[in-house]
Amino acid sequence: MARRADKAGFTLIEVLIAMSILAVGAASILSIFVWAIAWQSKRVEDNRLVGLYNHALAHARARFNEFDPGAVPKGEPLLPKKIVADLRDKNAARASSDKMIRDAAERFDGFQYIITFEENDLAVPGSSVVVDIEIRGLSGQRDESSHKWFLTRDSAPAG
């Protein structure tokens, strides 16, 4: 019988140890890939959300600049009507009479944004307004998000 020193190769224990080290390394690398993909998906969603907020804010600004406070009956608030842009039904959004909603349907399908014009102590009736923009239909844990902005008419000075 030949002795161990005369044989070339690895023992079963050496092979098992090498395989377990490789398995731990592969699992670590795989978990990093999974984390990176999840992080990238979150960044893409955040970028879409920022784009949607910017679009909704431009929509609110356009509606407010088109709004004629002189056409509002006495006693009524000098505010434009609420805007509801439901982009979850892409075909209905594309058929909307509002160009801003049609534009949003091409880039932000699956969401809904609601723009509410509000009076505020700082707002000057007819020339400035507080705008609440609410986004619905976000994936993951954030189901809904809302932010407020202060807008003035393009011709009115910011106060």
Short mmCIF file of C-alpha atoms in Angstrom, two decimals:
data_model
loop_
_atom_site.label_atom_id
_atom_site.label_comp_id
_atom_site.label_asym_id
_atom_site.label_seq_id
_atom_site.Cartn_x
_atom_site.Cartn_y
_atom_site.Cartn_z
CA MET A 1 0.00 0.00 0.00
CA ALA A 2 1.35 3.43 -0.95
CA ARG A 3 1.73 6.13 1.60
CA ARG A 4 -0.07 9.48 1.47
CA ALA A 5 3.06 11.38 0.49
CA ASP A 6 3.38 9.33 -2.69
CA LYS A 7 -0.11 10.15 -4.00
CA ALA A 8 -0.91 13.41 -5.81
CA GLY A 9 -4.31 15.12 -5.33
CA PHE A 10 -6.61 16.46 -2.63
CA THR A 11 -8.37 14.72 0.21
CA LEU A 12 -12.13 14.83 0.55
CA ILE A 13 -11.85 17.19 3.54
CA GLU A 14 -9.75 19.65 1.53
CA VAL A 15 -12.27 19.62 -1.32
CA LEU A 16 -15.21 20.18 1.08
CA ILE A 17 -13.44 23.09 2.78
CA ALA A 18 -12.63 24.70 -0.58
CA MET A 19 -16.24 24.26 -1.76
CA SER A 20 -17.66 25.81 1.42
CA ILE A 21 -15.32 28.82 1.09
CA LEU A 22 -16.40 29.23 -2.54
CA ALA A 23 -20.08 28.91 -1.56
CA VAL A 24 -19.77 31.65 1.09
CA GLY A 25 -17.99 33.92 -1.40
CA ALA A 26 -20.57 33.26 -4.13
CA ALA A 27 -23.46 33.91 -1.73
CA SER A 28 -21.87 37.20 -0.66
CA ILE A 29 -21.39 38.35 -4.23
CA LEU A 30 -24.93 37.30 -5.16
CA SER A 31 -26.40 39.23 -2.22
CA ILE A 32 -24.49 42.34 -3.36
CA PHE A 33 -26.00 41.98 -6.84
CA VAL A 34 -29.50 41.63 -5.40
CA TRP A 35 -28.95 44.70 -3.21
CA ALA A 36 -27.59 46.70 -6.18
CA ILE A 37 -30.58 45.83 -8.35
CA ALA A 38 -33.02 46.82 -5.59
CA TRP A 39 -31.12 50.08 -5.01
CA GLN A 40 -31.14 50.87 -8.74
CA SER A 41 -34.89 50.20 -8.95
CA LYS A 42 -35.46 52.56 -6.03
CA ARG A 43 -33.36 55.28 -7.69
CA VAL A 44 -35.29 54.88 -10.96
CA GLU A 45 -38.60 55.19 -9.08
CA ASP A 46 -37.34 58.24 -7.19
CA ASN A 47 -36.30 59.89 -10.46
CA ARG A 48 -39.70 59.17 -11.99
CA LEU A 49 -41.35 60.62 -8.89
CA VAL A 50 -39.28 63.82 -9.11
CA GLY A 51 -40.17 64.09 -12.80
CA LEU A 52 -43.85 63.58 -12.00
CA TYR A 53 -43.78 66.23 -9.25
CA ASN A 54 -42.09 68.67 -11.64
CA HIS A 55 -44.70 67.92 -14.30
CA ALA A 56 -47.56 68.32 -11.80
CA LEU A 57 -46.08 71.60 -10.56
CA ALA A 58 -45.83 72.88 -14.15
CA HIS A 59 -49.45 71.78 -14.65
CA ALA A 60 -50.51 73.70 -11.52
CA ARG A 61 -48.55 76.77 -12.62
CA ALA A 62 -50.12 76.70 -16.10
CA ARG A 63 -53.64 76.29 -14.67
CA PHE A 64 -53.08 79.10 -12.16
CA ASN A 65 -51.71 81.46 -14.82
CA GLU A 66 -54.72 80.71 -17.07
CA PHE A 67 -57.15 81.23 -14.18
CA ASP A 68 -59.20 84.45 -14.36
CA PRO A 69 -60.07 85.66 -10.85
CA GLY A 70 -62.44 88.23 -12.37
CA ALA A 71 -64.73 85.42 -13.58
CA VAL A 72 -65.26 84.05 -10.05
CA PRO A 73 -68.64 84.95 -8.47
CA LYS A 74 -68.49 87.18 -5.40
CA GLY A 75 -68.00 85.30 -2.17
CA GLU A 76 -66.31 82.34 -3.87
CA PRO A 77 -62.61 81.68 -3.24
CA LEU A 78 -60.29 83.01 -5.94
CA LEU A 79 -58.90 79.58 -6.67
CA PRO A 80 -58.80 77.31 -9.73
CA LYS A 81 -60.66 74.01 -9.55
CA LYS A 82 -58.93 70.86 -8.37
CA ILE A 83 -57.06 68.87 -11.06
CA VAL A 84 -57.24 65.08 -10.99
CA ALA A 85 -54.90 63.42 -13.48
CA ASP A 86 -55.53 59.68 -13.45
CA LEU A 87 -52.72 58.15 -15.49
CA ARG A 88 -53.53 54.58 -14.46
CA ASP A 89 -55.80 54.27 -17.52
CA LYS A 90 -53.43 55.38 -20.27
CA ASN A 91 -56.10 55.42 -22.99
CA ALA A 92 -58.45 57.63 -20.97
CA ALA A 93 -55.59 59.97 -20.08
CA ARG A 94 -54.56 60.21 -23.75
CA ALA A 95 -58.14 61.18 -24.62
CA SER A 96 -58.21 63.99 -22.04
CA SER A 97 -58.90 67.52 -23.23
CA ASP A 98 -56.07 68.74 -20.96
CA LYS A 99 -52.76 68.72 -22.85
CA MET A 100 -50.74 68.41 -19.63
CA ILE A 101 -52.59 65.19 -18.73
CA ARG A 102 -52.01 63.81 -22.24
CA ASP A 103 -48.29 64.60 -21.93
CA ALA A 104 -48.11 62.97 -18.49
CA ALA A 105 -49.81 59.82 -19.81
CA GLU A 106 -46.88 59.23 -22.15
CA ARG A 107 -44.22 59.46 -19.44
CA PHE A 108 -45.84 58.60 -16.10
CA ASP A 109 -48.44 55.88 -16.65
CA GLY A 110 -49.54 53.98 -13.58
CA PHE A 111 -49.76 57.03 -11.32
CA GLN A 112 -52.43 59.49 -10.30
CA TYR A 113 -51.81 63.05 -9.24
CA ILE A 114 -54.23 65.43 -7.60
CA ILE A 115 -53.58 69.16 -7.51
CA THR A 116 -55.53 71.21 -4.96
CA PHE A 117 -55.32 74.98 -4.82
CA GLU A 118 -55.58 76.35 -1.28
CA GLU A 119 -55.77 79.73 0.37
CA ASN A 120 -53.09 80.57 2.87
CA ASP A 121 -52.24 83.49 5.16
CA LEU A 122 -49.34 84.40 2.88
CA ALA A 123 -51.33 83.99 -0.34
CA VAL A 124 -52.66 87.14 -2.01
CA PRO A 125 -56.15 86.31 -3.38
CA GLY A 126 -56.00 86.05 -7.15
CA SER A 127 -52.24 86.52 -7.46
CA SER A 128 -50.72 83.81 -5.25
CA VAL A 129 -51.82 80.44 -3.99
CA VAL A 130 -50.64 77.39 -2.09
CA VAL A 131 -50.67 74.23 -4.20
CA ASP A 132 -50.95 70.75 -2.70
CA ILE A 133 -49.78 68.00 -5.06
CA GLU A 134 -50.63 64.45 -4.05
CA ILE A 135 -49.18 61.48 -5.92
CA ARG A 136 -50.84 58.06 -5.71
CA GLY A 137 -49.87 54.69 -7.08
CA LEU A 138 -46.29 54.44 -5.92
CA SER A 139 -44.79 51.01 -5.63
CA GLY A 140 -43.38 49.50 -2.49
CA GLN A 141 -44.12 50.98 0.90
CA ARG A 142 -44.78 54.51 -0.31
CA ASP A 143 -48.35 54.32 -1.51
CA GLU A 144 -48.97 58.01 -1.44
CA SER A 145 -46.92 61.19 -1.26
CA SER A 146 -47.92 64.83 -0.90
CA HIS A 147 -46.05 68.15 -1.07
CA LYS A 148 -47.11 71.79 -0.91
CA TRP A 149 -45.74 74.69 -2.92
CA PHE A 150 -46.37 78.42 -2.96
CA LEU A 151 -47.10 79.80 -6.45
CA THR A 152 -47.48 83.34 -7.73
CA ARG A 153 -48.78 84.40 -11.10
CA ASP A 154 -46.09 84.97 -13.68
CA SER A 155 -47.04 88.66 -13.82
CA ALA A 156 -47.35 89.07 -10.04
CA PRO A 157 -44.33 89.73 -7.82
CA ALA A 158 -43.36 86.99 -5.39
CA GLY A 159 -44.35 88.05 -1.89
#
